[in-house]
Amino acid sequence: MELIIASNYDEMSRLAADKIALCLKDKPECVLGLATGSTPIGLYAQLVEDFQNGKISFARATTFNLDEYRGLDPQHNQSYRYFMQKNLFDHVDVELEKTHVPDGANSDAQAACDAYEKGIEEAGGIDLQLLGLGHNGHIGFNEPDDSFPVGTHVVDLTESTINANSRLFDSIDEVPRQAYTMGVGTIMKARSILVVASGADKAQIVRDAFFGPVTPQVPASVLQLHPDVTVIVDAEAGSLCA
Ligand code: GLP
């Protein structure tokens, strides 16, 4: 694992965007695993800028997002599909049909999960998976548990995640209680992994996840076992690792 402590959020975003840009240049038909949350917003803005400056193209790339709320329509302004359109897809040359987000509106949960997992395999697997970090160490929506979930599945969100994400909804009652997420096994199959974290409130979990014991109670800790992981944090999030 490589840990890079950037001086601030902008530098973290620039360095992380550079890794994705490099992947697109080395392998224009690459498969990118993408993430939502507030942390990657800056890096998506950098990628849009790089595209506008003619430095990168998504024309041949395929994308798979980590997760999606269950029961939210893709048009809902808090759905992860909406987030991706607004922050990246609408501004670059990616082909819409090559962008994938679990279908939160599909009432057949098993079918939705199986189709998603199959889609990733058929695309040849993920070359570079981007991840944010939940305060309890969740990756995607893989919450602390007694074991690591393997494939794409439905999860009941924990109180901590519902509270953390309620800031984005009009009221906490509107936050969906379930979500679809790639499993830890799906994530670990990615050929390389890029984790971003920013802010003092992530300092403890960055230390626990990357320097503490590997345990399903801190899902991100499993990344210590992956052969190609880069963690890019800002100075605040990296303050307990320096
Ligand atoms: C959500 C998402 C995760 C994300 C996490 C952290 O729960 N499902 O994929 O990494 O929140 O989000 P933020 O970057 O806003 O702290």
mmCIF file of C-alpha atoms and ligand atoms in Angstrom:
data_model
loop_
_atom_site.group_PDB
_atom_site.id
_atom_site.type_symbol
_atom_site.label_atom_id
_atom_site.label_comp_id
_atom_site.label_asym_id
_atom_site.label_seq_id
_atom_site.Cartn_x
_atom_site.Cartn_y
_atom_site.Cartn_z
ATOM 1 C CA MET A 1 0.000 0.000 0.000
ATOM 2 C CA GLU A 2 1.183 3.481 -0.817
ATOM 3 C CA LEU A 3 -0.024 6.329 1.435
ATOM 4 C CA ILE A 4 0.259 9.853 0.069
ATOM 5 C CA ILE A 5 -0.522 12.740 2.416
ATOM 6 C CA ALA A 6 -1.377 15.783 0.324
ATOM 7 C CA SER A 7 -1.181 19.244 1.835
ATOM 8 C CA ASN A 8 -4.866 20.039 1.277
ATOM 9 C CA TYR A 9 -8.093 18.932 -0.413
ATOM 10 C CA ASP A 10 -7.175 20.463 -3.784
ATOM 11 C CA GLU A 11 -3.849 18.688 -3.912
ATOM 12 C CA MET A 12 -5.487 15.406 -2.865
ATOM 13 C CA SER A 13 -8.006 15.851 -5.688
ATOM 14 C CA ARG A 14 -5.316 16.702 -8.252
ATOM 15 C CA LEU A 15 -3.154 13.689 -7.341
ATOM 16 C CA ALA A 16 -6.135 11.322 -7.384
ATOM 17 C CA ALA A 17 -7.381 12.696 -10.714
ATOM 18 C CA ASP A 18 -3.876 12.207 -12.135
ATOM 19 C CA LYS A 19 -4.028 8.495 -11.278
ATOM 20 C CA ILE A 20 -7.330 8.115 -13.101
ATOM 21 C CA ALA A 21 -6.062 10.198 -16.026
ATOM 22 C CA LEU A 22 -3.004 7.950 -16.278
ATOM 23 C CA CYS A 23 -5.224 4.869 -16.362
ATOM 24 C CA LEU A 24 -7.277 6.405 -19.205
ATOM 25 C CA LYS A 25 -4.111 7.243 -21.149
ATOM 26 C CA ASP A 26 -2.425 3.853 -20.634
ATOM 27 C CA LYS A 27 -5.574 1.915 -21.466
ATOM 28 C CA PRO A 28 -8.259 4.036 -23.187
ATOM 29 C CA GLU A 29 -10.724 1.112 -23.000
ATOM 30 C CA CYS A 30 -10.194 0.741 -19.233
ATOM 31 C CA VAL A 31 -12.941 -0.181 -16.797
ATOM 32 C CA LEU A 32 -13.196 2.342 -13.977
ATOM 33 C CA GLY A 33 -14.940 1.682 -10.681
ATOM 34 C CA LEU A 34 -16.338 4.987 -9.430
ATOM 35 C CA ALA A 35 -17.508 6.318 -6.081
ATOM 36 C CA THR A 36 -19.823 9.015 -4.770
ATOM 37 C CA GLY A 37 -19.796 11.064 -1.545
ATOM 38 C CA SER A 38 -18.407 14.548 -1.005
ATOM 39 C CA THR A 39 -14.740 13.492 -1.024
ATOM 40 C CA PRO A 40 -14.403 12.709 -4.774
ATOM 41 C CA ILE A 41 -16.252 15.847 -5.979
ATOM 42 C CA GLY A 42 -12.968 17.760 -6.349
ATOM 43 C CA LEU A 43 -11.268 14.995 -8.292
ATOM 44 C CA TYR A 44 -14.221 14.706 -10.677
ATOM 45 C CA ALA A 45 -13.979 18.479 -11.248
ATOM 46 C CA GLN A 46 -10.281 18.014 -12.092
ATOM 47 C CA LEU A 47 -11.112 15.226 -14.549
ATOM 48 C CA VAL A 48 -13.720 17.436 -16.239
ATOM 49 C CA GLU A 49 -11.075 20.165 -16.545
ATOM 50 C CA ASP A 50 -8.568 17.683 -17.989
ATOM 51 C CA PHE A 51 -11.172 16.569 -20.515
ATOM 52 C CA GLN A 52 -11.993 20.156 -21.473
ATOM 53 C CA ASN A 53 -8.273 20.841 -21.950
ATOM 54 C CA GLY A 54 -8.029 17.868 -24.303
ATOM 55 C CA LYS A 55 -5.783 15.893 -21.935
ATOM 56 C CA ILE A 56 -8.048 12.870 -21.448
ATOM 57 C CA SER A 57 -10.978 11.112 -23.075
ATOM 58 C CA PHE A 58 -13.533 8.711 -21.636
ATOM 59 C CA ALA A 59 -14.831 7.770 -25.101
ATOM 60 C CA ARG A 60 -13.673 4.149 -24.901
ATOM 61 C CA ALA A 61 -13.938 3.692 -21.127
ATOM 62 C CA THR A 62 -16.560 1.752 -19.195
ATOM 63 C CA THR A 63 -17.592 2.676 -15.649
ATOM 64 C CA PHE A 64 -19.247 0.830 -12.780
ATOM 65 C CA ASN A 65 -20.301 2.701 -9.670
ATOM 66 C CA LEU A 66 -19.907 1.138 -6.276
ATOM 67 C CA ASP A 67 -23.360 1.582 -4.909
ATOM 68 C CA GLU A 68 -26.835 3.108 -5.057
ATOM 69 C CA TYR A 69 -29.677 3.685 -2.622
ATOM 70 C CA ARG A 70 -32.417 1.103 -2.928
ATOM 71 C CA GLY A 71 -35.803 2.528 -3.878
ATOM 72 C CA LEU A 72 -34.550 5.864 -5.229
ATOM 73 C CA ASP A 73 -35.402 6.695 -8.783
ATOM 74 C CA PRO A 74 -32.316 7.515 -10.925
ATOM 75 C CA GLN A 75 -33.782 11.028 -11.445
ATOM 76 C CA HIS A 76 -33.932 11.705 -7.686
ATOM 77 C CA ASN A 77 -31.429 14.411 -6.836
ATOM 78 C CA GLN A 78 -29.844 12.267 -4.107
ATOM 79 C CA SER A 79 -29.521 9.143 -6.229
ATOM 80 C CA TYR A 80 -25.955 8.193 -7.059
ATOM 81 C CA ARG A 81 -26.858 8.048 -10.767
ATOM 82 C CA TYR A 82 -27.880 11.714 -10.529
ATOM 83 C CA PHE A 83 -24.648 12.524 -8.673
ATOM 84 C CA MET A 84 -22.514 10.908 -11.367
ATOM 85 C CA GLN A 85 -24.348 12.670 -14.179
ATOM 86 C CA LYS A 86 -24.011 16.040 -12.457
ATOM 87 C CA ASN A 87 -20.383 15.709 -11.353
ATOM 88 C CA LEU A 88 -18.856 13.807 -14.261
ATOM 89 C CA PHE A 89 -20.833 12.048 -16.979
ATOM 90 C CA ASP A 90 -22.714 15.111 -18.278
ATOM 91 C CA HIS A 91 -19.432 16.972 -18.803
ATOM 92 C CA VAL A 92 -17.207 14.382 -20.503
ATOM 93 C CA ASP A 93 -17.362 12.185 -23.615
ATOM 94 C CA VAL A 94 -18.238 8.917 -21.862
ATOM 95 C CA GLU A 95 -20.897 6.871 -23.655
ATOM 96 C CA LEU A 96 -23.934 6.776 -21.401
ATOM 97 C CA GLU A 97 -24.627 3.103 -22.124
ATOM 98 C CA LYS A 98 -21.135 2.248 -20.873
ATOM 99 C CA THR A 99 -21.801 3.863 -17.480
ATOM 100 C CA HIS A 100 -23.294 1.579 -14.868
ATOM 101 C CA VAL A 101 -24.861 2.335 -11.494
ATOM 102 C CA PRO A 102 -26.861 -0.343 -9.638
ATOM 103 C CA ASP A 103 -30.523 0.069 -10.484
ATOM 104 C CA GLY A 104 -32.037 1.425 -7.268
ATOM 105 C CA ALA A 105 -35.530 1.304 -8.730
ATOM 106 C CA ASN A 106 -35.449 -2.433 -9.579
ATOM 107 C CA SER A 107 -37.735 -4.183 -7.091
ATOM 108 C CA ASP A 108 -36.131 -7.579 -7.826
ATOM 109 C CA ALA A 109 -33.076 -7.158 -5.619
ATOM 110 C CA GLN A 110 -31.435 -10.486 -6.432
ATOM 111 C CA ALA A 111 -31.810 -9.946 -10.176
ATOM 112 C CA ALA A 112 -30.366 -6.434 -9.911
ATOM 113 C CA CYS A 113 -27.340 -7.663 -7.932
ATOM 114 C CA ASP A 114 -26.663 -10.673 -10.162
ATOM 115 C CA ALA A 115 -26.908 -8.566 -13.316
ATOM 116 C CA TYR A 116 -24.486 -6.024 -11.902
ATOM 117 C CA GLU A 117 -21.895 -8.595 -10.927
ATOM 118 C CA LYS A 118 -22.217 -10.288 -14.331
ATOM 119 C CA GLY A 119 -21.844 -6.947 -16.103
ATOM 120 C CA ILE A 120 -18.521 -6.289 -14.363
ATOM 121 C CA GLU A 121 -17.226 -9.736 -15.321
ATOM 122 C CA GLU A 122 -18.331 -9.378 -18.930
ATOM 123 C CA ALA A 123 -16.559 -6.032 -19.169
ATOM 124 C CA GLY A 124 -13.327 -7.819 -18.189
ATOM 125 C CA GLY A 125 -13.185 -6.753 -14.532
ATOM 126 C CA ILE A 126 -12.330 -3.391 -13.008
ATOM 127 C CA ASP A 127 -8.920 -1.870 -13.780
ATOM 128 C CA LEU A 128 -9.007 0.941 -11.232
ATOM 129 C CA GLN A 129 -11.511 1.200 -8.389
ATOM 130 C CA LEU A 130 -11.956 4.556 -6.660
ATOM 131 C CA LEU A 131 -13.149 4.452 -3.039
ATOM 132 C CA GLY A 132 -14.152 6.945 -0.381
ATOM 133 C CA LEU A 133 -14.167 5.992 3.274
ATOM 134 C CA GLY A 134 -17.162 6.041 5.640
ATOM 135 C CA HIS A 135 -16.572 7.179 9.228
ATOM 136 C CA ASN A 136 -17.074 3.604 10.424
ATOM 137 C CA GLY A 137 -14.718 2.249 7.756
ATOM 138 C CA HIS A 138 -17.392 1.327 5.238
ATOM 139 C CA ILE A 139 -16.425 1.081 1.589
ATOM 140 C CA GLY A 140 -19.262 1.386 -0.891
ATOM 141 C CA PHE A 141 -22.059 0.507 1.513
ATOM 142 C CA ASN A 142 -20.259 -2.469 3.056
ATOM 143 C CA GLU A 143 -20.929 -1.731 6.701
ATOM 144 C CA PRO A 144 -19.078 -3.197 9.722
ATOM 145 C CA ASP A 145 -20.117 -6.830 10.102
ATOM 146 C CA ASP A 146 -18.953 -10.246 11.313
ATOM 147 C CA SER A 147 -17.705 -11.233 7.866
ATOM 148 C CA PHE A 148 -16.754 -9.574 4.582
ATOM 149 C CA PRO A 149 -19.632 -9.680 2.067
ATOM 150 C CA VAL A 150 -18.471 -11.136 -1.240
ATOM 151 C CA GLY A 151 -20.614 -10.036 -4.196
ATOM 152 C CA THR A 152 -23.018 -7.213 -5.048
ATOM 153 C CA HIS A 153 -25.834 -7.332 -2.501
ATOM 154 C CA VAL A 154 -28.539 -5.367 -0.658
ATOM 155 C CA VAL A 155 -27.592 -3.860 2.698
ATOM 156 C CA ASP A 156 -29.455 -2.323 5.612
ATOM 157 C CA LEU A 157 -27.714 0.970 6.281
ATOM 158 C CA THR A 158 -26.438 1.556 9.822
ATOM 159 C CA GLU A 159 -27.700 4.413 11.977
ATOM 160 C CA SER A 160 -24.281 6.094 11.622
ATOM 161 C CA THR A 161 -24.445 6.070 7.814
ATOM 162 C CA ILE A 162 -28.084 7.218 7.756
ATOM 163 C CA ASN A 163 -27.157 10.109 10.075
ATOM 164 C CA ALA A 164 -24.046 11.028 8.074
ATOM 165 C CA ASN A 165 -25.940 11.027 4.771
ATOM 166 C CA SER A 166 -29.031 12.807 6.121
ATOM 167 C CA ARG A 167 -27.245 16.163 5.643
ATOM 168 C CA LEU A 168 -27.960 15.772 1.933
ATOM 169 C CA PHE A 169 -31.695 15.087 2.275
ATOM 170 C CA ASP A 170 -34.485 17.449 3.399
ATOM 171 C CA SER A 171 -35.049 15.319 6.485
ATOM 172 C CA ILE A 172 -33.568 12.150 7.979
ATOM 173 C CA ASP A 173 -36.859 10.315 7.277
ATOM 174 C CA GLU A 174 -36.205 10.657 3.558
ATOM 175 C CA VAL A 175 -32.871 8.803 3.692
ATOM 176 C CA PRO A 176 -33.386 5.318 2.230
ATOM 177 C CA ARG A 177 -32.784 2.514 4.751
ATOM 178 C CA GLN A 178 -31.292 0.123 2.217
ATOM 179 C CA ALA A 179 -28.797 0.248 -0.624
ATOM 180 C CA TYR A 180 -27.203 -1.882 -3.312
ATOM 181 C CA THR A 181 -23.446 -2.170 -3.102
ATOM 182 C CA MET A 182 -20.600 -4.051 -4.705
ATOM 183 C CA GLY A 183 -19.330 -6.562 -2.155
ATOM 184 C CA VAL A 184 -15.894 -6.448 -0.563
ATOM 185 C CA GLY A 185 -15.049 -9.393 -2.843
ATOM 186 C CA THR A 186 -16.095 -7.381 -5.915
ATOM 187 C CA ILE A 187 -13.896 -4.479 -4.788
ATOM 188 C CA MET A 188 -10.902 -6.708 -3.983
ATOM 189 C CA LYS A 189 -11.033 -8.179 -7.506
ATOM 190 C CA ALA A 190 -10.218 -4.749 -9.011
ATOM 191 C CA ARG A 191 -6.689 -4.745 -10.420
ATOM 192 C CA SER A 192 -5.814 -1.530 -8.598
ATOM 193 C CA ILE A 193 -7.525 0.546 -5.941
ATOM 194 C CA LEU A 194 -7.409 4.265 -5.174
ATOM 195 C CA VAL A 195 -8.767 5.496 -1.832
ATOM 196 C CA VAL A 196 -9.390 9.166 -1.046
ATOM 197 C CA ALA A 197 -10.209 10.714 2.330
ATOM 198 C CA SER A 198 -10.250 14.288 3.551
ATOM 199 C CA GLY A 199 -10.925 16.206 6.739
ATOM 200 C CA ALA A 200 -10.089 15.816 10.418
ATOM 201 C CA ASP A 201 -13.204 13.695 10.986
ATOM 202 C CA LYS A 202 -11.634 10.941 8.850
ATOM 203 C CA ALA A 203 -8.237 10.909 10.636
ATOM 204 C CA GLN A 204 -9.085 8.126 13.091
ATOM 205 C CA ILE A 205 -10.670 5.840 10.512
ATOM 206 C CA VAL A 206 -7.763 6.333 8.083
ATOM 207 C CA ARG A 207 -5.414 5.140 10.810
ATOM 208 C CA ASP A 208 -7.662 2.251 11.910
ATOM 209 C CA ALA A 209 -8.293 1.086 8.331
ATOM 210 C CA PHE A 210 -4.719 1.130 7.072
ATOM 211 C CA PHE A 211 -2.620 0.651 10.199
ATOM 212 C CA GLY A 212 -4.961 -1.330 12.465
ATOM 213 C CA PRO A 213 -5.927 -5.019 12.404
ATOM 214 C CA VAL A 214 -7.703 -6.431 9.333
ATOM 215 C CA THR A 215 -11.261 -7.045 10.502
ATOM 216 C CA PRO A 216 -14.749 -6.991 8.966
ATOM 217 C CA GLN A 217 -15.643 -4.565 11.772
ATOM 218 C CA VAL A 218 -13.582 -2.047 9.766
ATOM 219 C CA PRO A 219 -14.403 -3.100 6.194
ATOM 220 C CA ALA A 220 -11.740 -0.895 4.567
ATOM 221 C CA SER A 221 -9.024 -2.697 6.555
ATOM 222 C CA VAL A 222 -9.272 -5.583 4.075
ATOM 223 C CA LEU A 223 -7.573 -3.301 1.532
ATOM 224 C CA GLN A 224 -4.300 -3.926 3.409
ATOM 225 C CA LEU A 225 -4.362 -7.364 1.752
ATOM 226 C CA HIS A 226 -4.724 -6.009 -1.805
ATOM 227 C CA PRO A 227 -1.476 -5.904 -3.833
ATOM 228 C CA ASP A 228 -2.051 -2.526 -5.497
ATOM 229 C CA VAL A 229 -3.642 0.129 -3.295
ATOM 230 C CA THR A 230 -2.896 3.860 -3.254
ATOM 231 C CA VAL A 231 -4.386 5.930 -0.443
ATOM 232 C CA ILE A 232 -4.411 9.697 -0.993
ATOM 233 C CA VAL A 233 -5.504 11.830 1.938
ATOM 234 C CA ASP A 234 -5.279 15.497 2.832
ATOM 235 C CA ALA A 235 -3.157 16.630 5.778
ATOM 236 C CA GLU A 236 -6.102 16.592 8.197
ATOM 237 C CA ALA A 237 -7.214 13.062 7.337
ATOM 238 C CA GLY A 238 -3.588 11.903 7.447
ATOM 239 C CA SER A 239 -2.775 13.639 10.739
ATOM 240 C CA LEU A 240 -2.686 10.418 12.805
ATOM 241 C CA CYS A 241 -0.533 8.561 10.261
ATOM 242 C CA ALA A 242 2.335 10.996 9.850
HETATM 243 C C1 GLP B 1 -21.403 7.048 1.431
HETATM 244 C C2 GLP B 1 -21.041 6.218 0.206
HETATM 245 C C3 GLP B 1 -19.598 5.793 0.208
HETATM 246 C C4 GLP B 1 -18.737 7.004 0.532
HETATM 247 C C5 GLP B 1 -19.013 7.438 1.934
HETATM 248 C C6 GLP B 1 -18.163 8.608 2.406
HETATM 249 O O1 GLP B 1 -22.052 6.333 2.431
HETATM 250 N N1 GLP B 1 -21.850 5.045 0.049
HETATM 251 O O2 GLP B 1 -19.270 5.216 -1.039
HETATM 252 O O3 GLP B 1 -17.387 6.670 0.391
HETATM 253 O O4 GLP B 1 -20.382 7.796 2.025
HETATM 254 O O5 GLP B 1 -18.682 9.793 1.915
HETATM 255 P P1 GLP B 1 -18.017 11.199 2.038
HETATM 256 O O6 GLP B 1 -16.958 11.248 0.999
HETATM 257 O O7 GLP B 1 -19.119 12.170 1.775
HETATM 258 O O8 GLP B 1 -17.463 11.306 3.424
#
